[in-house]
Coordinates of C-alpha atoms (C1' of nucleotides) in Angstrom, one line a residue:
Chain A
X95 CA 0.0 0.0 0.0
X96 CA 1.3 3.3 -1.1
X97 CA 1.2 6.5 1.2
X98 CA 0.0 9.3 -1.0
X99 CA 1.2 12.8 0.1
X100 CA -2.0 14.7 1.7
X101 CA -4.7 16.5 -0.5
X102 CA -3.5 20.2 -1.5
X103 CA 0.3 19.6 -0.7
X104 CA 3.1 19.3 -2.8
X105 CA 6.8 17.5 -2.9
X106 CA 9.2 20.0 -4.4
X107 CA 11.7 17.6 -6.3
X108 CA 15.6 18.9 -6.5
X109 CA 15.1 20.9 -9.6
X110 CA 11.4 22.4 -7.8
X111 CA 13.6 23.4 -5.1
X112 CA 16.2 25.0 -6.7
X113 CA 14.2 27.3 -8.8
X114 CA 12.4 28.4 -5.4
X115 CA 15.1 29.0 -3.4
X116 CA 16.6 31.1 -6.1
X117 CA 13.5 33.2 -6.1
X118 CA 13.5 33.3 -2.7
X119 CA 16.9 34.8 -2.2
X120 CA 16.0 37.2 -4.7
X121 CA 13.1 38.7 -3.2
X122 CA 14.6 38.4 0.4
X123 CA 17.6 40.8 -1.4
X124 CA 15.2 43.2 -2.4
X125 CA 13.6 43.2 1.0
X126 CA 16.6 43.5 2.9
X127 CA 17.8 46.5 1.0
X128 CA 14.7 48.1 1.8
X129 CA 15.7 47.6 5.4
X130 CA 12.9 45.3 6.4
X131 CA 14.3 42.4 8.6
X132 CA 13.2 38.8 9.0
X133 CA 11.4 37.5 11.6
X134 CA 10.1 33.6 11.8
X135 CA 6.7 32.9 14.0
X136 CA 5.3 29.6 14.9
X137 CA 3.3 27.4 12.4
X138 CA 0.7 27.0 14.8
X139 CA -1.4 29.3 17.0
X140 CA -3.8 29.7 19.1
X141 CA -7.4 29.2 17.2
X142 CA -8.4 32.7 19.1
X143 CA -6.1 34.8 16.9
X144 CA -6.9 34.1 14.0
X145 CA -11.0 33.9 14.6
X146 CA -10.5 37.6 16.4
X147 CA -9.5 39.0 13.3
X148 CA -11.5 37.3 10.9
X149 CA -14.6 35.6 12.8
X150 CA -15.8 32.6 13.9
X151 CA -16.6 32.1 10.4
X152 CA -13.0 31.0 9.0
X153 CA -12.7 27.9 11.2
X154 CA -14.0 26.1 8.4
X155 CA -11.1 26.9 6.4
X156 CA -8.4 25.9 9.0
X157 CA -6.4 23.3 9.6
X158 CA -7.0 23.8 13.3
X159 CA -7.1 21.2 16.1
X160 CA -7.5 20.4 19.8
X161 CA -3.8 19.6 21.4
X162 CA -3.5 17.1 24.5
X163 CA -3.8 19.7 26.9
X164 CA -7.7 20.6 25.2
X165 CA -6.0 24.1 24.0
X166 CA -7.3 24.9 20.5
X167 CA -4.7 25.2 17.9
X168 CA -4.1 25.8 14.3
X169 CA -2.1 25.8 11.7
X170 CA -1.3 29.4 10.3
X171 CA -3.6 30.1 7.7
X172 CA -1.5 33.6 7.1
X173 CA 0.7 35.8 9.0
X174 CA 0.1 39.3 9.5
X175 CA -2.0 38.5 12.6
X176 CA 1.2 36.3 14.3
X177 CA 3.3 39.4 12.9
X178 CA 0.9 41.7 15.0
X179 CA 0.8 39.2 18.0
X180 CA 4.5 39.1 17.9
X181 CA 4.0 42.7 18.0
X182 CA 2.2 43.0 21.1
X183 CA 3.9 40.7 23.0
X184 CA 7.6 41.4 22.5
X185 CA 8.1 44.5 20.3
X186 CA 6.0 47.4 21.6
X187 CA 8.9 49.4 23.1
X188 CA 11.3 49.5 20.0
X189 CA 12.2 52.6 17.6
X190 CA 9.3 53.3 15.1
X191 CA 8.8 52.4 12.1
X192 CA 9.5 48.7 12.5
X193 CA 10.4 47.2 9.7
X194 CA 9.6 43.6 9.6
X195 CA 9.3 40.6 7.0
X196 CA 8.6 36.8 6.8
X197 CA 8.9 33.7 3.8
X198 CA 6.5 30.9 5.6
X199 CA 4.5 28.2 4.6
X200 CA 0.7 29.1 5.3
X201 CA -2.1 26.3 5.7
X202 CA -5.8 26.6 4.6
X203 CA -8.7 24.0 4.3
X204 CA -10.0 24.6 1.0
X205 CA -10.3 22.7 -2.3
X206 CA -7.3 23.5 -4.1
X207 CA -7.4 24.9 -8.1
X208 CA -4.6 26.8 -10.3
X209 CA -2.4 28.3 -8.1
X210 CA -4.4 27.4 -4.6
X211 CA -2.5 24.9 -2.1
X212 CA -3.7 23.3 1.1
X213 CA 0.1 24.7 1.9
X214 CA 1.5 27.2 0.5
X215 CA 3.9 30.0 0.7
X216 CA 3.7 33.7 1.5
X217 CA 6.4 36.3 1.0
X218 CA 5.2 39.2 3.3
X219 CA 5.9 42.4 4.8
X220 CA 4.4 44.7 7.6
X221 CA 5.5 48.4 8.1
X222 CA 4.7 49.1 12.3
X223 CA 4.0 52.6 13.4
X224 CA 3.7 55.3 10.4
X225 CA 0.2 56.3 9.1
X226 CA 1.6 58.3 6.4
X227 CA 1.0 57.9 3.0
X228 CA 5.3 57.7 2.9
X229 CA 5.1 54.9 5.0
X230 CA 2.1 53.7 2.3
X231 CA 4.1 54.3 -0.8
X232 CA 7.4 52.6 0.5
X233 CA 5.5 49.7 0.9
X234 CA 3.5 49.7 -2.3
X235 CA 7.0 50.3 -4.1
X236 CA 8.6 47.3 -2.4
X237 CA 6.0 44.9 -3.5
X238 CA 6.2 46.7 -7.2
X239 CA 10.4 46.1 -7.2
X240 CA 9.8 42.7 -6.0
X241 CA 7.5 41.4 -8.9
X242 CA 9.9 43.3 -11.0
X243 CA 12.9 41.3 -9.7
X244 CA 10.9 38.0 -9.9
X245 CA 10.2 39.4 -13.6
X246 CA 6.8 39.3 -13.3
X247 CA 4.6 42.2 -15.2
X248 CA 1.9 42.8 -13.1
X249 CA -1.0 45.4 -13.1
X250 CA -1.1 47.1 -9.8
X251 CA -4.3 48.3 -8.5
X252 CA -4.3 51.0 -5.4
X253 CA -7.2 52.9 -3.9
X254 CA -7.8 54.5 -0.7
X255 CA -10.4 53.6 1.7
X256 CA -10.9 56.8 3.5
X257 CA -12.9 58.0 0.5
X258 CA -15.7 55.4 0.0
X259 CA -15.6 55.4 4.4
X260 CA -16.1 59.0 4.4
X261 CA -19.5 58.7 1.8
X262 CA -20.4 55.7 4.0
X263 CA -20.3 57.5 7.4
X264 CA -24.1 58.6 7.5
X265 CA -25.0 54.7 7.6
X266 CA -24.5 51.9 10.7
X267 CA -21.2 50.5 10.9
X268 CA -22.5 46.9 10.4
X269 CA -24.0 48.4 7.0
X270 CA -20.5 50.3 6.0
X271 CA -19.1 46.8 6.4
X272 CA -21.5 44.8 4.7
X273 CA -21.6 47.2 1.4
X274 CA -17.5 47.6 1.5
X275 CA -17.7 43.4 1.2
X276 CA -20.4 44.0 -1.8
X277 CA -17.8 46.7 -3.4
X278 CA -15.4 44.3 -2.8
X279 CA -16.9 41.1 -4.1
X280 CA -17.8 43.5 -7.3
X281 CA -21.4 42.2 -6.8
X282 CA -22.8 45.5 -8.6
X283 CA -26.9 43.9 -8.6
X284 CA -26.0 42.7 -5.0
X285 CA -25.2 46.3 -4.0
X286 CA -27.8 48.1 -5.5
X287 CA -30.1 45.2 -3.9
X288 CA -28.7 46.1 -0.2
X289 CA -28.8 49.6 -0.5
X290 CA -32.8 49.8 -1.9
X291 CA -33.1 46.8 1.3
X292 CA -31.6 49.5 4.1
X293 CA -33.4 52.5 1.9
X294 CA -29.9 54.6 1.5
X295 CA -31.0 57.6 0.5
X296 CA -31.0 58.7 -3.5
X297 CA -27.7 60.7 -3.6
X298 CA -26.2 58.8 -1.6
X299 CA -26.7 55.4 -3.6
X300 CA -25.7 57.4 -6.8
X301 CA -22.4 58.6 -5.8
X302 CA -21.5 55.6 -4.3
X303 CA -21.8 53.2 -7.8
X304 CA -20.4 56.2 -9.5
X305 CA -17.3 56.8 -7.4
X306 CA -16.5 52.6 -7.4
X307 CA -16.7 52.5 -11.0
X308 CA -13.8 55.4 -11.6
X309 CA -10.5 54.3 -12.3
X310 CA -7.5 55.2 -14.3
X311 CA -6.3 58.7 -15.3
X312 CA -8.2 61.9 -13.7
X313 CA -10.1 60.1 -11.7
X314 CA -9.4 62.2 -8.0
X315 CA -10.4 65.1 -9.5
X316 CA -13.8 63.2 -10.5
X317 CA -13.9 62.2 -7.0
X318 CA -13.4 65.4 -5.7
X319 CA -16.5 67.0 -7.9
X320 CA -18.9 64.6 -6.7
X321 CA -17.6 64.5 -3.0
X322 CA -15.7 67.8 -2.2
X323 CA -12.5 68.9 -0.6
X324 CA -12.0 65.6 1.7
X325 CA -9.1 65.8 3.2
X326 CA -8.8 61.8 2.5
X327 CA -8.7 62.9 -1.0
X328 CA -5.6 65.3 -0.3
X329 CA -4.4 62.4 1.8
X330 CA -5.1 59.9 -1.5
X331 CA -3.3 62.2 -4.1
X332 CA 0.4 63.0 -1.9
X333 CA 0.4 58.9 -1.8
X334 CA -0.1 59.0 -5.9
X335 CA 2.8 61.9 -5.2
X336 CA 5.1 59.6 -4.0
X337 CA 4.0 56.8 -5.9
X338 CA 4.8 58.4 -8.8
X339 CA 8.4 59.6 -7.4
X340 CA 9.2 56.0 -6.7
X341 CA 8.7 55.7 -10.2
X342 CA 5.6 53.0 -9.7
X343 CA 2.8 52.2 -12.4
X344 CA -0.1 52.1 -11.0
X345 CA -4.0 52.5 -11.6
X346 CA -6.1 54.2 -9.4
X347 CA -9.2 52.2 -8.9
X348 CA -12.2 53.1 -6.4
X349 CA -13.6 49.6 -6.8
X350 CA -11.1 48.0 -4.8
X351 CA -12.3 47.4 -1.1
X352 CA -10.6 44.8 0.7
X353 CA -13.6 43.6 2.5
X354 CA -12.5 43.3 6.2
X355 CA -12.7 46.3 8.6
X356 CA -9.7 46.5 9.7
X357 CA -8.2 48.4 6.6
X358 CA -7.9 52.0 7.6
X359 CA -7.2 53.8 4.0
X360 CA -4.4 52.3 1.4
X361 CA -5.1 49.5 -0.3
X362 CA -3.8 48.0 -3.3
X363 CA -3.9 44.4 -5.1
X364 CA -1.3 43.5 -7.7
X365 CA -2.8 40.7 -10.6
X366 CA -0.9 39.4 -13.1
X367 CA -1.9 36.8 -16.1
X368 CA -1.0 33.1 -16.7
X369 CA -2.7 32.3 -13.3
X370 CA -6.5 31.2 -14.5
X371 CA -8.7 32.4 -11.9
X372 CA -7.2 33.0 -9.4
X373 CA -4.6 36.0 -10.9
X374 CA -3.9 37.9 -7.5
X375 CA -0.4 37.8 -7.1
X376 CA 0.0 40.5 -4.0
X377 CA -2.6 42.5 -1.8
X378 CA -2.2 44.6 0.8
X379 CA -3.2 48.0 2.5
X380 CA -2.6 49.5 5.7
X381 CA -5.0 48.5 8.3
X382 CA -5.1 48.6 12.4
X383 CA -5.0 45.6 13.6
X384 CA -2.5 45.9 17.0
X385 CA -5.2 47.1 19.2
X386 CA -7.9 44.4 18.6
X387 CA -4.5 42.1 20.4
X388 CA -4.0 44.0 22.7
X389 CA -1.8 46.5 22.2
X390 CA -2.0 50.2 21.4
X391 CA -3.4 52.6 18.7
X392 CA -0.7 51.5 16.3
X393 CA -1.1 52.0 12.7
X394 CA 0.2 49.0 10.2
X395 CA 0.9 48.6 6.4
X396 CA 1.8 45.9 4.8
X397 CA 1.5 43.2 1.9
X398 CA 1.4 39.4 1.1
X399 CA 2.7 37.8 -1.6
X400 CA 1.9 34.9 -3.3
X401 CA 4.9 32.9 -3.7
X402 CA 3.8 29.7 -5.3
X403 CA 1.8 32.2 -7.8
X404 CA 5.1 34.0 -8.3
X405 CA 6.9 30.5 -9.3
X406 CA 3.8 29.4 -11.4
X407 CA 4.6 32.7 -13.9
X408 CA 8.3 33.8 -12.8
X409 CA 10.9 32.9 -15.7
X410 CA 13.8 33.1 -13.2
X411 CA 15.8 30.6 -13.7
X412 CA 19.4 30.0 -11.3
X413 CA 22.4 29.6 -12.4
X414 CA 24.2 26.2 -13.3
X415 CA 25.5 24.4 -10.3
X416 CA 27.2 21.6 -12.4
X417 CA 29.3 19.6 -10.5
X418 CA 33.1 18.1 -10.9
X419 CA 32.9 14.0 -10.3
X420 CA 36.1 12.3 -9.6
X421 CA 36.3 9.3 -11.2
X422 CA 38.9 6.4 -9.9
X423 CA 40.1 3.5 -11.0
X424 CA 39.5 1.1 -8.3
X425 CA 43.0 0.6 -6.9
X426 CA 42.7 4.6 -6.6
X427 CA 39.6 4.9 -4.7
X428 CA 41.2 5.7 -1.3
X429 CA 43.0 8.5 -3.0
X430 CA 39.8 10.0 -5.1
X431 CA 38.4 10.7 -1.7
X432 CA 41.1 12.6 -0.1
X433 CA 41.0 14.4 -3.3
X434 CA 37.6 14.8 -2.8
X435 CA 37.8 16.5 0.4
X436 CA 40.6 19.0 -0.6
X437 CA 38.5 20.2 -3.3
X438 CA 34.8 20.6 -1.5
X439 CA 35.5 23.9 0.0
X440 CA 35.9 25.2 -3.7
X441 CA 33.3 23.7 -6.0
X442 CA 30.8 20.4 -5.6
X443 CA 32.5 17.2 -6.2
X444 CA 31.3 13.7 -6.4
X445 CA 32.9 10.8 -6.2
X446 CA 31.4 6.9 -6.9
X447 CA 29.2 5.1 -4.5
X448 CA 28.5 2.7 -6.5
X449 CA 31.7 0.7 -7.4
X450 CA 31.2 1.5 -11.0
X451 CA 34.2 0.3 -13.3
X452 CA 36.0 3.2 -14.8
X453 CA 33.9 3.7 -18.3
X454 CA 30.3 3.6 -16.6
X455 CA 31.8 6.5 -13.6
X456 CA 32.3 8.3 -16.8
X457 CA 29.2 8.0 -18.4
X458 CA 27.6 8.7 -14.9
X459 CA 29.5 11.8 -14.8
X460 CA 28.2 13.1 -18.2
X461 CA 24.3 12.1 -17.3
X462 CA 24.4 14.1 -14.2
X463 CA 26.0 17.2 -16.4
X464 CA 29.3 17.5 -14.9
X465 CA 31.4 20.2 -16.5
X466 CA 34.8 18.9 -14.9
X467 CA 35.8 15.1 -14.1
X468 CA 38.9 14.6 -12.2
X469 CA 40.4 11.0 -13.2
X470 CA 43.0 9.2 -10.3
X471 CA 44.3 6.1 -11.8
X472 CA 47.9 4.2 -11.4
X473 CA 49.4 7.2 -13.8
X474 CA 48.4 9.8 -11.7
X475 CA 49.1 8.2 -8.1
X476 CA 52.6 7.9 -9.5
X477 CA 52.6 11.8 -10.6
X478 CA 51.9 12.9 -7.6
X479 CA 48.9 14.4 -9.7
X480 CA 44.9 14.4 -11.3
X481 CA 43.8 14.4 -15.0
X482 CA 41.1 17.1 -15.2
X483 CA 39.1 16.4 -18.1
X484 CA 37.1 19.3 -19.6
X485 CA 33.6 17.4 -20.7
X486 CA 32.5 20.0 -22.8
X487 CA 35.8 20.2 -25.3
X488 CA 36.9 16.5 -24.1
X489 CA 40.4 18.5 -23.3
X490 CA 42.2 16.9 -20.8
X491 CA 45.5 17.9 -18.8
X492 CA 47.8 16.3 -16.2
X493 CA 47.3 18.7 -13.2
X494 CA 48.2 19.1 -9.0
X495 CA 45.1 19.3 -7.0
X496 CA 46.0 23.3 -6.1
X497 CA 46.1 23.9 -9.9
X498 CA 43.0 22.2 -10.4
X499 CA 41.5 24.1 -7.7
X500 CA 43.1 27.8 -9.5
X501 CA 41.2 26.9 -12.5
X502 CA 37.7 25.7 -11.9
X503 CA 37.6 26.6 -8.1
X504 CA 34.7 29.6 -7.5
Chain B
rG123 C1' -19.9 22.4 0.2
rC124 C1' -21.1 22.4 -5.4
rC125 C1' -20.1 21.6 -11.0
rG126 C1' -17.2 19.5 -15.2
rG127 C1' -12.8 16.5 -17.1
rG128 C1' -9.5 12.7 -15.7
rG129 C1' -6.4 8.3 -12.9
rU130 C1' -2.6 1.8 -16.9
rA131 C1' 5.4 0.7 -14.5
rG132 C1' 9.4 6.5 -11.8
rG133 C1' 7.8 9.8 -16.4
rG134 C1' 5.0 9.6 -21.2
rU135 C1' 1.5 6.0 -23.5
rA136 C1' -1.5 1.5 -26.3
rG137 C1' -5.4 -1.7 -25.3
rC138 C1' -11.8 -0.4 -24.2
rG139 C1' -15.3 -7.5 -21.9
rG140 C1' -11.0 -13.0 -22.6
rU141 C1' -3.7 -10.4 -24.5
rU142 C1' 2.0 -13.5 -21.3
rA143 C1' -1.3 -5.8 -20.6
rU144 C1' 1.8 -2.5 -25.9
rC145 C1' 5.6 0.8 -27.0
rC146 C1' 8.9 4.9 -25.7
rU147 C1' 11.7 6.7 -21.8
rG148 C1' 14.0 5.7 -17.1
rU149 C1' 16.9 2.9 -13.5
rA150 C1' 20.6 -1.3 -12.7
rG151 C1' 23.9 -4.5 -15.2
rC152 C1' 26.5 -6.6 -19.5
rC153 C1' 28.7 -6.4 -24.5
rC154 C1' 33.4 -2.7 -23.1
rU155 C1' 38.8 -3.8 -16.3
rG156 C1' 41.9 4.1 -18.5
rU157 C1' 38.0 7.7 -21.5
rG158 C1' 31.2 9.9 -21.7
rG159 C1' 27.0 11.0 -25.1
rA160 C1' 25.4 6.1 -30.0
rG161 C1' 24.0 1.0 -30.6
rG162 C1' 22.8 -4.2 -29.0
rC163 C1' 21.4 -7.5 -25.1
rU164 C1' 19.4 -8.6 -20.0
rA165 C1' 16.9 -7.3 -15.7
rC166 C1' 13.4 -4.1 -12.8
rG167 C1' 8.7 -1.9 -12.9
rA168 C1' 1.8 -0.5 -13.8
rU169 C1' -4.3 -1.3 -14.6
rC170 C1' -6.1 4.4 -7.9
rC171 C1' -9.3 1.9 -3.8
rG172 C1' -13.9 -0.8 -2.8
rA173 C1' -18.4 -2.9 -4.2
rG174 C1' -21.7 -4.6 -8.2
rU175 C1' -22.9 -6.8 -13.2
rU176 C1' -20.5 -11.1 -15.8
rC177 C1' -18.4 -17.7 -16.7
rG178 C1' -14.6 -13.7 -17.0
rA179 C1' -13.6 -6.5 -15.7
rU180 C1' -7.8 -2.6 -17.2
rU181 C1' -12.4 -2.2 -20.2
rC182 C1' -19.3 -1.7 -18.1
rU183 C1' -22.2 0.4 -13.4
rC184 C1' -22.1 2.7 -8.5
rG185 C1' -19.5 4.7 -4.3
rG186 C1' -14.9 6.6 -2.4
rU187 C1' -10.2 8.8 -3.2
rC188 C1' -6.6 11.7 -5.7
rC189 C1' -5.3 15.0 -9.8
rC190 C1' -6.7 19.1 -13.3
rG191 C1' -10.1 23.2 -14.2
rG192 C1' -14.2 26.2 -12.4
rC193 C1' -18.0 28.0 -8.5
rC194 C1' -18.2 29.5 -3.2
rC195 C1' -14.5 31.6 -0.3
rC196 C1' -10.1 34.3 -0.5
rA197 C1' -7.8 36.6 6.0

RNA sequence: GCCGGGGUAGGGUAGCGGUUAUCCUGUAGCCCUGUGGAGGCUACGAUCCGAGUUCGAUUCUCGGUCCCGGCCCCA
């Protein structure tokens, strides 16, 4: 009987992985020169986290479970809430802005399609303790350089929230909620269907369809006509400032929402194509999320990234790591490992494990793609030296180990 | 949770009621005990699971499961 890996998950293979972690480093490059650091938090939480911030509703899409001392537990279906929990508990004295980042696996309980795991992979990044649009645009920016480095041509979508809140404000907050999930869901006959059910008045529902169907060029001063001088509007156009100092292409679009109350004002979503439905590649926004853990009035902006998304469309490739294989004839093979081990610190080397005669080493050399062999026989014993042999060209020369080292060593 | 399409050696496939289950590739070895890629030979290796129909099921039916795509959801 065969064990089958579980539903949703994947085994990343030694090519798989090698294309990944060469992403990977990549993006944590860009990060780092950005002066975000890393931080690792656990792969399970406490249930209560993760239902505070999104409702009791989401349990259904966890991988959550009840440990031996009747705690409830899950798997982390994301991390900005351990970010902010981490927060709270350990970080609330340091030096503002805090600058933090994370590359974890993530788990959800859903039916996987294109580009959706039961595990997968999130390259993220919270900004602690600025509300200003600078602290907005830096982060929008980052995620826009790190698509770039991936080479990934994305469309990047940013709104701000403050706008469509500030039209909202006459109704009940439970109403504001449920229509920003409408605007969200782009459920247009939905929306006009709640606002005739809670009777929002005429101008009201007018301005609202209007103003979350404007995007692209012009569009604030739109805005502005129909709503006034807001100062969330002044607040919207220095972020498109710096936005557009950062050198970002972006498109302004009042349809984007976000859904979830805890976004305060920026948001943005980055798509990109190859991906089938689900073409989201990076969303984010800056939200407030600190004091519903505890901690104080501390404003937050950050982004996820998709990172299995990223690999699905990314035409990074790594460089070659081909190997050098020693190959020895068998009264040798004492001798090919001490080579062996004075060339490892310089460059990959193999050496037989099989007890293959000196022909099929060679041919096992050139299957694996080995650039270099280095052949030990009775010849070279006697020299005192190794026969690198060039498998590309089929050159070969009579060398000493350091020289062998000089010329192929990295 | 729902809808559609699929599951035959490690990978890719043929067969579609009775075959020794086809071929390619792969892996290991030999031809070939100091020179790779080619060729020849040998070996290894599969009908997703379970029930039903049938004298007989890889083939037909049903259920499950997994994969692929989509819906819902998407923190």
């Amino acid at each position: 009987m065969k064990i089958s890996r579980p539903r949703g998950t994947r085994d990343f293979l030694p090519e798989d992985t090698r294309r990944r972690r060469n992403v990977e480093n990549i993006l944590r490059k860009v990060v780092k020169n950005w002066g975000f650091s890393e931080i690792i938090t656990p792969t399970f939480e406490t249930l209560e986290l993760f239902t505070l911030k999104s409702g009791e509703g989401i349990v259904g899409e966890l991988y959550n479970f009840t440990d031996k001392g009747d705690r409830e537990m899950t798997l982390r279906p994301e991390l900005t809430a351990p970010v902010m929990r981490m927060y709270v508990n350990e970080m609330q004295a340091n030096q503002r802005p805090l600058k933090l980042f994370y590359f974890e696996n993530c788990f959800r309980y859903e039916r996987p399609q294109k580009g959706r795991f039961r595990e997968f992979w999130q390259f993220g990044v919270e900004l602690i303790g600025s509300n200003r649009p600078d602290a907005d645009a830096e982060v929008i920016a980052l995620a826009s350089e790190m698509l770039k480095a991936a080479g990934i041509k994305g469309s990047l979508h940013v709104n701000h929230l403050g706008v469509i809140r500030h039209l909202l404000s006459i109704l009940e907050a439970e109403q504001q909620s449920r229509i920003m999930r409408l605007v969200d869901k782009k459920d247009d006959t939905g929306l006009v269907d709640y606002l005739e059910e809670i009777d929002a008045p005429g101008h009201l529902r007018l301005k609202l369809i209007e103003l979350i169907s404007l995007t692209g060029e012009g569009v604030i001063g739109k805005a502005r006509q129909m709503i006034g001088d807001i100062p969330e509007l002044d607040e919207y156009q220095e972020l498109l400032d710096l936005l557009d100092a950062y050198g970002v292409e972006y498109t302004i679009d009042f349809g984007i929402a976000r859904g979830l109350d805890y976004y305060t004002g920026m948001v943005f979503e980055i798509y990109a194509e190859g991906l089938g439905a689900q073409n989201q590649v990076c969303g984010g926004g800056s939200y407030q999320l600190i004091r519903l853990f505890g901690g104080g009035d501390v404003p937050s902006t950050g982004f996820g990234l998709g990172f299995d998304r990223i690999m699905e469309i990314c035409g990074v490739e790594p460089d070659d790591d081909r190997p050098v294989v020693i190959i020895a004839r068998d009264s040798a093979r004492l001798k090919a490992i001490e080579a062996a081990t004075r060339l490892r610190p310089y460059m990959p080397v193999y050496v037989d494990l099989m007890k293959r005669n000196f022909k099929a080493q060679l041919s096992y050399a050139n299957h694996i793609g080995a650039h270099y062999v280095v052949m030990i026989g009775e010849k070279e014993v006697e020299a005192g030296k190794v026969t690198l042999r060039d498998m590309d060209s089929g050159e070969q020369e009579l060398l000493k180990l350091e020289e062998v080292i000089e010329r192929i060593g990295n």
